[in-house]
């Protein structure tokens, strides 16, 4: 584990979400930073985080200072229950005052390859660059039971070092088309927060944390920030097999 990586273990998923929410509050309130670009993860884990951001910090967070992006999206319309945008809109964006232009939706209804290119251009036009690569202030990530992260799945490790900003990918079991940030952009972020909770993530997490041979096949294993900080926010259930 490198010096830029930390592991924080909490008793329950809600405590994980509360800590991450507090970090977002703290980081976005820094007046030295007029704008904060965050890439959200999808799936179910972020739901608790979004709920706590509203319940605990709705009035305190400077929403107008934050630009929301996605680390990945399913290629479905924005009103589809599979949509990561819909999940965030229903729980978070529909409850706050935030300029429309601060919400950078991946248009899942578009052709995947064309949308991956369009989103890449929107990111490149909006974010600062470090080493010619866009820099997110924060990237939130989840961990799939198969060791995927964002929408980079096992067997798609080429997307870790892909030169592009975003790429089209596909869920290996369902065939669902996805759009994902590449590992190059994720690893260029100033902060990468993995939120991993639940017994069903314990095996993969232990493989990654224990640097097992099996981890070498897992995309999440290759999330190692070039210049930033990686913090694993995990609960006790997910940490149960870490040596
Ligand atoms: C997605 C996610 C994906 C997710 C993991 C964990 O679009 O599904 O971005 O990478 O973070 O699959 O999902 P859960 O939080 O539902 O376990």
PDB file of C-alpha atoms and ligand atoms in Angstrom:
ATOM      1  CA  UNK A   1       0.000   0.000   0.000  1.00  0.00           C
ATOM      2  CA  UNK A   2       1.530   3.335  -0.984  1.00  0.00           C
ATOM      3  CA  UNK A   3       1.887   6.323   1.344  1.00  0.00           C
ATOM      4  CA  UNK A   4      -0.883   8.053  -0.593  1.00  0.00           C
ATOM      5  CA  UNK A   5      -3.367   5.311   0.332  1.00  0.00           C
ATOM      6  CA  UNK A   6      -5.418   5.125   3.515  1.00  0.00           C
ATOM      7  CA  UNK A   7      -7.957   2.580   4.722  1.00  0.00           C
ATOM      8  CA  UNK A   8     -10.701   3.733   7.079  1.00  0.00           C
ATOM      9  CA  UNK A   9     -12.966   1.058   8.560  1.00  0.00           C
ATOM     10  CA  UNK A  10     -16.357   1.854  10.089  1.00  0.00           C
ATOM     11  CA  UNK A  11     -18.817  -0.355  11.932  1.00  0.00           C
ATOM     12  CA  UNK A  12     -21.741   0.204   9.576  1.00  0.00           C
ATOM     13  CA  UNK A  13     -22.452   1.493   6.029  1.00  0.00           C
ATOM     14  CA  UNK A  14     -24.214   4.559   7.434  1.00  0.00           C
ATOM     15  CA  UNK A  15     -21.043   5.576   9.297  1.00  0.00           C
ATOM     16  CA  UNK A  16     -19.063   5.224   6.075  1.00  0.00           C
ATOM     17  CA  UNK A  17     -21.515   7.499   4.321  1.00  0.00           C
ATOM     18  CA  UNK A  18     -21.483  10.034   7.173  1.00  0.00           C
ATOM     19  CA  UNK A  19     -17.679  10.322   7.080  1.00  0.00           C
ATOM     20  CA  UNK A  20     -17.535  10.726   3.309  1.00  0.00           C
ATOM     21  CA  UNK A  21     -20.328  13.305   3.433  1.00  0.00           C
ATOM     22  CA  UNK A  22     -18.375  15.271   6.015  1.00  0.00           C
ATOM     23  CA  UNK A  23     -15.274  15.142   3.793  1.00  0.00           C
ATOM     24  CA  UNK A  24     -17.273  16.511   0.856  1.00  0.00           C
ATOM     25  CA  UNK A  25     -18.606  19.318   3.075  1.00  0.00           C
ATOM     26  CA  UNK A  26     -15.121  20.175   4.324  1.00  0.00           C
ATOM     27  CA  UNK A  27     -13.458  20.099   0.913  1.00  0.00           C
ATOM     28  CA  UNK A  28     -16.128  22.080  -0.914  1.00  0.00           C
ATOM     29  CA  UNK A  29     -16.288  24.785   1.753  1.00  0.00           C
ATOM     30  CA  UNK A  30     -12.597  25.652   1.211  1.00  0.00           C
ATOM     31  CA  UNK A  31     -12.811  29.157  -0.196  1.00  0.00           C
ATOM     32  CA  UNK A  32      -9.415  28.708  -1.807  1.00  0.00           C
ATOM     33  CA  UNK A  33     -11.156  26.484  -4.312  1.00  0.00           C
ATOM     34  CA  UNK A  34     -13.831  28.354  -6.264  1.00  0.00           C
ATOM     35  CA  UNK A  35     -14.914  25.224  -8.096  1.00  0.00           C
ATOM     36  CA  UNK A  36     -14.946  21.540  -7.130  1.00  0.00           C
ATOM     37  CA  UNK A  37     -15.299  18.850  -9.786  1.00  0.00           C
ATOM     38  CA  UNK A  38     -16.506  15.486  -8.471  1.00  0.00           C
ATOM     39  CA  UNK A  39     -17.192  12.301 -10.426  1.00  0.00           C
ATOM     40  CA  UNK A  40     -19.935  10.229  -8.838  1.00  0.00           C
ATOM     41  CA  UNK A  41     -20.130   6.453  -8.793  1.00  0.00           C
ATOM     42  CA  UNK A  42     -23.297   4.552  -9.498  1.00  0.00           C
ATOM     43  CA  UNK A  43     -24.872   1.415  -8.124  1.00  0.00           C
ATOM     44  CA  UNK A  44     -26.510   1.317  -4.694  1.00  0.00           C
ATOM     45  CA  UNK A  45     -23.721   2.243  -2.262  1.00  0.00           C
ATOM     46  CA  UNK A  46     -23.820   5.992  -2.992  1.00  0.00           C
ATOM     47  CA  UNK A  47     -27.543   6.186  -2.082  1.00  0.00           C
ATOM     48  CA  UNK A  48     -26.774   6.458   1.642  1.00  0.00           C
ATOM     49  CA  UNK A  49     -24.183   9.142   0.937  1.00  0.00           C
ATOM     50  CA  UNK A  50     -26.590  11.209  -1.150  1.00  0.00           C
ATOM     51  CA  UNK A  51     -29.293  10.894   1.532  1.00  0.00           C
ATOM     52  CA  UNK A  52     -26.897  12.089   4.246  1.00  0.00           C
ATOM     53  CA  UNK A  53     -25.682  14.994   2.123  1.00  0.00           C
ATOM     54  CA  UNK A  54     -29.307  16.162   2.075  1.00  0.00           C
ATOM     55  CA  UNK A  55     -30.241  15.274   5.668  1.00  0.00           C
ATOM     56  CA  UNK A  56     -27.112  16.654   7.347  1.00  0.00           C
ATOM     57  CA  UNK A  57     -25.419  19.141   5.032  1.00  0.00           C
ATOM     58  CA  UNK A  58     -27.979  20.481   2.572  1.00  0.00           C
ATOM     59  CA  UNK A  59     -27.775  24.063   3.846  1.00  0.00           C
ATOM     60  CA  UNK A  60     -24.029  24.115   4.474  1.00  0.00           C
ATOM     61  CA  UNK A  61     -22.630  22.736   1.222  1.00  0.00           C
ATOM     62  CA  UNK A  62     -21.937  25.428  -1.420  1.00  0.00           C
ATOM     63  CA  UNK A  63     -23.712  23.523  -4.203  1.00  0.00           C
ATOM     64  CA  UNK A  64     -23.140  26.317  -6.737  1.00  0.00           C
ATOM     65  CA  UNK A  65     -19.381  25.672  -6.363  1.00  0.00           C
ATOM     66  CA  UNK A  66     -19.644  21.975  -7.214  1.00  0.00           C
ATOM     67  CA  UNK A  67     -19.711  20.452 -10.679  1.00  0.00           C
ATOM     68  CA  UNK A  68     -21.088  16.931 -10.683  1.00  0.00           C
ATOM     69  CA  UNK A  69     -19.874  14.366 -13.220  1.00  0.00           C
ATOM     70  CA  UNK A  70     -20.155  10.596 -13.408  1.00  0.00           C
ATOM     71  CA  UNK A  71     -17.397   8.011 -13.351  1.00  0.00           C
ATOM     72  CA  UNK A  72     -19.643   5.784 -15.398  1.00  0.00           C
ATOM     73  CA  UNK A  73     -23.178   5.399 -16.659  1.00  0.00           C
ATOM     74  CA  UNK A  74     -25.366   2.687 -18.025  1.00  0.00           C
ATOM     75  CA  UNK A  75     -26.457   3.234 -21.647  1.00  0.00           C
ATOM     76  CA  UNK A  76     -30.101   3.784 -20.789  1.00  0.00           C
ATOM     77  CA  UNK A  77     -32.367   6.878 -20.858  1.00  0.00           C
ATOM     78  CA  UNK A  78     -32.144   9.262 -17.867  1.00  0.00           C
ATOM     79  CA  UNK A  79     -35.556   8.186 -16.580  1.00  0.00           C
ATOM     80  CA  UNK A  80     -34.637   4.485 -16.553  1.00  0.00           C
ATOM     81  CA  UNK A  81     -34.316   2.873 -13.087  1.00  0.00           C
ATOM     82  CA  UNK A  82     -30.908   1.545 -14.165  1.00  0.00           C
ATOM     83  CA  UNK A  83     -29.630   5.112 -14.721  1.00  0.00           C
ATOM     84  CA  UNK A  84     -26.966   6.358 -12.305  1.00  0.00           C
ATOM     85  CA  UNK A  85     -28.104   9.877 -13.150  1.00  0.00           C
ATOM     86  CA  UNK A  86     -31.702   9.070 -12.191  1.00  0.00           C
ATOM     87  CA  UNK A  87     -30.578   7.668  -8.845  1.00  0.00           C
ATOM     88  CA  UNK A  88     -28.595  10.816  -8.060  1.00  0.00           C
ATOM     89  CA  UNK A  89     -31.356  13.094  -9.328  1.00  0.00           C
ATOM     90  CA  UNK A  90     -34.080  11.405  -7.289  1.00  0.00           C
ATOM     91  CA  UNK A  91     -32.105  11.385  -4.025  1.00  0.00           C
ATOM     92  CA  UNK A  92     -29.867  14.449  -4.345  1.00  0.00           C
ATOM     93  CA  UNK A  93     -30.306  16.892  -7.215  1.00  0.00           C
ATOM     94  CA  UNK A  94     -34.078  17.098  -6.953  1.00  0.00           C
ATOM     95  CA  UNK A  95     -33.641  18.307  -3.357  1.00  0.00           C
ATOM     96  CA  UNK A  96     -31.131  21.136  -3.848  1.00  0.00           C
ATOM     97  CA  UNK A  97     -30.720  24.434  -5.660  1.00  0.00           C
ATOM     98  CA  UNK A  98     -27.868  23.930  -8.120  1.00  0.00           C
ATOM     99  CA  UNK A  99     -27.241  25.564 -11.495  1.00  0.00           C
ATOM    100  CA  UNK A 100     -28.263  23.202 -14.293  1.00  0.00           C
ATOM    101  CA  UNK A 101     -24.890  23.704 -15.959  1.00  0.00           C
ATOM    102  CA  UNK A 102     -23.188  22.197 -12.905  1.00  0.00           C
ATOM    103  CA  UNK A 103     -24.690  18.785 -13.602  1.00  0.00           C
ATOM    104  CA  UNK A 104     -22.783  17.032 -16.375  1.00  0.00           C
ATOM    105  CA  UNK A 105     -24.900  14.010 -17.266  1.00  0.00           C
ATOM    106  CA  UNK A 106     -23.567  11.202 -19.417  1.00  0.00           C
ATOM    107  CA  UNK A 107     -26.297  10.883 -22.050  1.00  0.00           C
ATOM    108  CA  UNK A 108     -26.963   7.174 -21.772  1.00  0.00           C
ATOM    109  CA  UNK A 109     -29.611   7.417 -24.452  1.00  0.00           C
ATOM    110  CA  UNK A 110     -26.975   8.246 -27.092  1.00  0.00           C
ATOM    111  CA  UNK A 111     -24.858   5.866 -29.144  1.00  0.00           C
ATOM    112  CA  UNK A 112     -22.173   4.637 -26.665  1.00  0.00           C
ATOM    113  CA  UNK A 113     -19.107   5.323 -28.798  1.00  0.00           C
ATOM    114  CA  UNK A 114     -20.378   8.771 -29.853  1.00  0.00           C
ATOM    115  CA  UNK A 115     -21.367   9.681 -26.280  1.00  0.00           C
ATOM    116  CA  UNK A 116     -18.020   8.501 -24.877  1.00  0.00           C
ATOM    117  CA  UNK A 117     -16.333  10.896 -27.289  1.00  0.00           C
ATOM    118  CA  UNK A 118     -18.751  13.741 -26.539  1.00  0.00           C
ATOM    119  CA  UNK A 119     -18.365  13.327 -22.758  1.00  0.00           C
ATOM    120  CA  UNK A 120     -14.588  13.159 -23.113  1.00  0.00           C
ATOM    121  CA  UNK A 121     -14.687  16.500 -24.952  1.00  0.00           C
ATOM    122  CA  UNK A 122     -16.948  18.055 -22.296  1.00  0.00           C
ATOM    123  CA  UNK A 123     -14.516  16.938 -19.574  1.00  0.00           C
ATOM    124  CA  UNK A 124     -11.454  18.129 -21.518  1.00  0.00           C
ATOM    125  CA  UNK A 125     -13.087  21.526 -22.116  1.00  0.00           C
ATOM    126  CA  UNK A 126     -14.068  21.972 -18.451  1.00  0.00           C
ATOM    127  CA  UNK A 127     -11.366  20.574 -16.186  1.00  0.00           C
ATOM    128  CA  UNK A 128      -7.806  21.589 -15.449  1.00  0.00           C
ATOM    129  CA  UNK A 129      -5.161  19.303 -16.872  1.00  0.00           C
ATOM    130  CA  UNK A 130      -2.203  17.651 -15.135  1.00  0.00           C
ATOM    131  CA  UNK A 131       0.243  15.991 -17.492  1.00  0.00           C
ATOM    132  CA  UNK A 132      -2.247  16.629 -20.264  1.00  0.00           C
ATOM    133  CA  UNK A 133      -4.902  14.586 -18.422  1.00  0.00           C
ATOM    134  CA  UNK A 134      -8.074  16.119 -16.880  1.00  0.00           C
ATOM    135  CA  UNK A 135      -7.991  16.400 -13.089  1.00  0.00           C
ATOM    136  CA  UNK A 136     -11.055  15.672 -10.982  1.00  0.00           C
ATOM    137  CA  UNK A 137     -10.936  17.063  -7.456  1.00  0.00           C
ATOM    138  CA  UNK A 138     -12.630  13.880  -6.314  1.00  0.00           C
ATOM    139  CA  UNK A 139     -13.643  10.591  -7.891  1.00  0.00           C
ATOM    140  CA  UNK A 140     -16.040   8.381  -5.933  1.00  0.00           C
ATOM    141  CA  UNK A 141     -15.775   4.696  -6.763  1.00  0.00           C
ATOM    142  CA  UNK A 142     -17.535   1.499  -5.799  1.00  0.00           C
ATOM    143  CA  UNK A 143     -16.249  -2.062  -5.996  1.00  0.00           C
ATOM    144  CA  UNK A 144     -18.194  -4.721  -7.846  1.00  0.00           C
ATOM    145  CA  UNK A 145     -18.329  -8.303  -6.542  1.00  0.00           C
ATOM    146  CA  UNK A 146     -16.233  -9.235  -9.585  1.00  0.00           C
ATOM    147  CA  UNK A 147     -13.627  -6.588  -8.783  1.00  0.00           C
ATOM    148  CA  UNK A 148     -14.817  -4.046 -11.343  1.00  0.00           C
ATOM    149  CA  UNK A 149     -14.868  -0.345 -10.649  1.00  0.00           C
ATOM    150  CA  UNK A 150     -16.597   2.420 -12.551  1.00  0.00           C
ATOM    151  CA  UNK A 151     -17.541   0.381 -15.618  1.00  0.00           C
ATOM    152  CA  UNK A 152     -14.153  -1.217 -16.142  1.00  0.00           C
ATOM    153  CA  UNK A 153     -14.774  -4.947 -15.807  1.00  0.00           C
ATOM    154  CA  UNK A 154     -12.442  -7.951 -15.541  1.00  0.00           C
ATOM    155  CA  UNK A 155     -11.153  -8.720 -19.013  1.00  0.00           C
ATOM    156  CA  UNK A 156     -11.170  -4.999 -19.861  1.00  0.00           C
ATOM    157  CA  UNK A 157      -7.888  -4.050 -18.174  1.00  0.00           C
ATOM    158  CA  UNK A 158      -6.924  -2.230 -21.384  1.00  0.00           C
ATOM    159  CA  UNK A 159      -9.295   0.526 -20.192  1.00  0.00           C
ATOM    160  CA  UNK A 160      -7.018   1.175 -17.219  1.00  0.00           C
ATOM    161  CA  UNK A 161      -4.250   2.713 -19.347  1.00  0.00           C
ATOM    162  CA  UNK A 162      -6.367   3.641 -22.367  1.00  0.00           C
ATOM    163  CA  UNK A 163      -5.276   6.995 -23.785  1.00  0.00           C
ATOM    164  CA  UNK A 164      -8.880   8.231 -24.042  1.00  0.00           C
ATOM    165  CA  UNK A 165     -10.733  10.110 -21.269  1.00  0.00           C
ATOM    166  CA  UNK A 166     -13.878   7.973 -21.560  1.00  0.00           C
ATOM    167  CA  UNK A 167     -14.639   4.730 -23.334  1.00  0.00           C
ATOM    168  CA  UNK A 168     -17.637   2.559 -24.105  1.00  0.00           C
ATOM    169  CA  UNK A 169     -17.647  -0.769 -22.284  1.00  0.00           C
ATOM    170  CA  UNK A 170     -20.025  -3.618 -21.663  1.00  0.00           C
ATOM    171  CA  UNK A 171     -21.170  -5.539 -18.581  1.00  0.00           C
ATOM    172  CA  UNK A 172     -19.732  -9.058 -19.147  1.00  0.00           C
ATOM    173  CA  UNK A 173     -22.796 -10.879 -17.805  1.00  0.00           C
ATOM    174  CA  UNK A 174     -25.728  -8.756 -18.915  1.00  0.00           C
ATOM    175  CA  UNK A 175     -24.168  -7.277 -22.041  1.00  0.00           C
ATOM    176  CA  UNK A 176     -25.453  -3.876 -20.903  1.00  0.00           C
ATOM    177  CA  UNK A 177     -23.555  -1.137 -22.718  1.00  0.00           C
ATOM    178  CA  UNK A 178     -21.760   1.297 -20.432  1.00  0.00           C
ATOM    179  CA  UNK A 179     -19.687   4.461 -20.635  1.00  0.00           C
ATOM    180  CA  UNK A 180     -16.770   4.810 -18.244  1.00  0.00           C
ATOM    181  CA  UNK A 181     -13.891   7.063 -17.312  1.00  0.00           C
ATOM    182  CA  UNK A 182     -10.635   5.320 -18.114  1.00  0.00           C
ATOM    183  CA  UNK A 183      -8.166   4.391 -15.379  1.00  0.00           C
ATOM    184  CA  UNK A 184      -5.829   7.073 -16.677  1.00  0.00           C
ATOM    185  CA  UNK A 185      -8.283   9.839 -15.734  1.00  0.00           C
ATOM    186  CA  UNK A 186      -9.392   8.182 -12.485  1.00  0.00           C
ATOM    187  CA  UNK A 187      -5.768   7.805 -11.378  1.00  0.00           C
ATOM    188  CA  UNK A 188      -5.092  11.463 -12.181  1.00  0.00           C
ATOM    189  CA  UNK A 189      -7.656  12.681  -9.651  1.00  0.00           C
ATOM    190  CA  UNK A 190      -6.622  14.667  -6.592  1.00  0.00           C
ATOM    191  CA  UNK A 191      -8.698  12.369  -4.379  1.00  0.00           C
ATOM    192  CA  UNK A 192     -10.125   8.923  -5.039  1.00  0.00           C
ATOM    193  CA  UNK A 193     -12.625   7.687  -2.464  1.00  0.00           C
ATOM    194  CA  UNK A 194     -13.612   4.017  -2.668  1.00  0.00           C
ATOM    195  CA  UNK A 195     -16.853   3.342  -0.785  1.00  0.00           C
ATOM    196  CA  UNK A 196     -17.112  -0.392  -0.171  1.00  0.00           C
ATOM    197  CA  UNK A 197     -19.625  -1.978   2.200  1.00  0.00           C
ATOM    198  CA  UNK A 198     -21.146  -5.388   2.712  1.00  0.00           C
ATOM    199  CA  UNK A 199     -20.015  -8.994   3.164  1.00  0.00           C
ATOM    200  CA  UNK A 200     -20.396  -9.584  -0.570  1.00  0.00           C
ATOM    201  CA  UNK A 201     -17.383  -7.346  -1.257  1.00  0.00           C
ATOM    202  CA  UNK A 202     -15.106  -8.953   1.391  1.00  0.00           C
ATOM    203  CA  UNK A 203     -13.402 -11.481  -0.880  1.00  0.00           C
ATOM    204  CA  UNK A 204     -12.407  -9.068  -3.648  1.00  0.00           C
ATOM    205  CA  UNK A 205     -11.429  -6.398  -1.141  1.00  0.00           C
ATOM    206  CA  UNK A 206      -9.167  -8.845   0.686  1.00  0.00           C
ATOM    207  CA  UNK A 207      -7.549  -9.915  -2.598  1.00  0.00           C
ATOM    208  CA  UNK A 208      -6.776  -6.283  -3.391  1.00  0.00           C
ATOM    209  CA  UNK A 209      -5.667  -5.288   0.110  1.00  0.00           C
ATOM    210  CA  UNK A 210      -3.603  -8.470   0.575  1.00  0.00           C
ATOM    211  CA  UNK A 211      -2.005  -7.968  -2.847  1.00  0.00           C
ATOM    212  CA  UNK A 212      -3.024 -11.500  -3.819  1.00  0.00           C
ATOM    213  CA  UNK A 213      -2.123 -12.948  -7.219  1.00  0.00           C
ATOM    214  CA  UNK A 214      -5.873 -13.054  -7.969  1.00  0.00           C
ATOM    215  CA  UNK A 215      -6.027  -9.262  -7.572  1.00  0.00           C
ATOM    216  CA  UNK A 216      -3.987  -8.810 -10.720  1.00  0.00           C
ATOM    217  CA  UNK A 217      -7.110  -9.636 -12.764  1.00  0.00           C
ATOM    218  CA  UNK A 218      -9.249  -7.042 -10.987  1.00  0.00           C
ATOM    219  CA  UNK A 219      -9.608  -3.540 -12.469  1.00  0.00           C
ATOM    220  CA  UNK A 220     -10.025  -2.015  -8.993  1.00  0.00           C
ATOM    221  CA  UNK A 221      -6.527  -3.273  -8.127  1.00  0.00           C
ATOM    222  CA  UNK A 222      -5.063  -0.823 -10.654  1.00  0.00           C
ATOM    223  CA  UNK A 223      -6.624   2.265  -9.104  1.00  0.00           C
ATOM    224  CA  UNK A 224      -3.494   3.936  -7.763  1.00  0.00           C
ATOM    225  CA  UNK A 225      -3.399   7.739  -7.874  1.00  0.00           C
ATOM    226  CA  UNK A 226      -0.479   9.300  -9.731  1.00  0.00           C
ATOM    227  CA  UNK A 227      -0.434  12.496  -7.683  1.00  0.00           C
ATOM    228  CA  UNK A 228      -3.437  12.357  -5.418  1.00  0.00           C
ATOM    229  CA  UNK A 229      -4.738  10.468  -2.430  1.00  0.00           C
ATOM    230  CA  UNK A 230      -6.670   7.218  -2.352  1.00  0.00           C
ATOM    231  CA  UNK A 231      -8.863   6.552   0.663  1.00  0.00           C
ATOM    232  CA  UNK A 232     -10.802   3.310   1.111  1.00  0.00           C
ATOM    233  CA  UNK A 233     -13.931   3.935   3.177  1.00  0.00           C
ATOM    234  CA  UNK A 234     -15.131   0.480   4.152  1.00  0.00           C
ATOM    235  CA  UNK A 235     -17.398  -1.121   6.710  1.00  0.00           C
ATOM    236  CA  UNK A 236     -16.542  -4.032   9.002  1.00  0.00           C
ATOM    237  CA  UNK A 237     -18.470  -6.534   6.897  1.00  0.00           C
ATOM    238  CA  UNK A 238     -16.469  -5.720   3.760  1.00  0.00           C
ATOM    239  CA  UNK A 239     -13.186  -5.716   5.698  1.00  0.00           C
ATOM    240  CA  UNK A 240     -13.801  -9.114   7.320  1.00  0.00           C
ATOM    241  CA  UNK A 241     -11.303 -11.040   5.146  1.00  0.00           C
ATOM    242  CA  UNK A 242      -8.461  -8.528   5.063  1.00  0.00           C
ATOM    243  CA  UNK A 243      -5.360 -10.142   6.564  1.00  0.00           C
TER     244      UNK A 243
HETATM  245  C1  LIG B   1     -22.259   1.170 -11.579  1.00  0.00           C
HETATM  246  C2  LIG B   1     -21.110   1.576 -10.723  1.00  0.00           C
HETATM  247  C3  LIG B   1     -20.290   0.401 -10.320  1.00  0.00           C
HETATM  248  C4  LIG B   1     -20.580   0.227  -8.841  1.00  0.00           C
HETATM  249  C5  LIG B   1     -20.188  -1.130  -8.334  1.00  0.00           C
HETATM  250  C6  LIG B   1     -20.678  -1.308  -6.884  1.00  0.00           C
HETATM  251  O1  LIG B   1     -22.638   1.913 -12.493  1.00  0.00           O
HETATM  252  O2  LIG B   1     -22.835   0.116 -11.239  1.00  0.00           O
HETATM  253  O3  LIG B   1     -20.488   2.671 -10.948  1.00  0.00           O
HETATM  254  O4  LIG B   1     -18.923   0.505 -10.517  1.00  0.00           O
HETATM  255  O5  LIG B   1     -19.883   1.247  -8.114  1.00  0.00           O
HETATM  256  O6  LIG B   1     -20.807  -2.102  -9.165  1.00  0.00           O
HETATM  257  O7  LIG B   1     -22.073  -1.246  -6.916  1.00  0.00           O
HETATM  258  P1  LIG B   1     -22.939  -1.297  -5.562  1.00  0.00           P
HETATM  259  O8  LIG B   1     -22.682  -0.004  -4.848  1.00  0.00           O
HETATM  260  O9  LIG B   1     -24.367  -1.402  -6.036  1.00  0.00           O
HETATM  261  O10 LIG B   1     -22.454  -2.477  -4.799  1.00  0.00           O
END
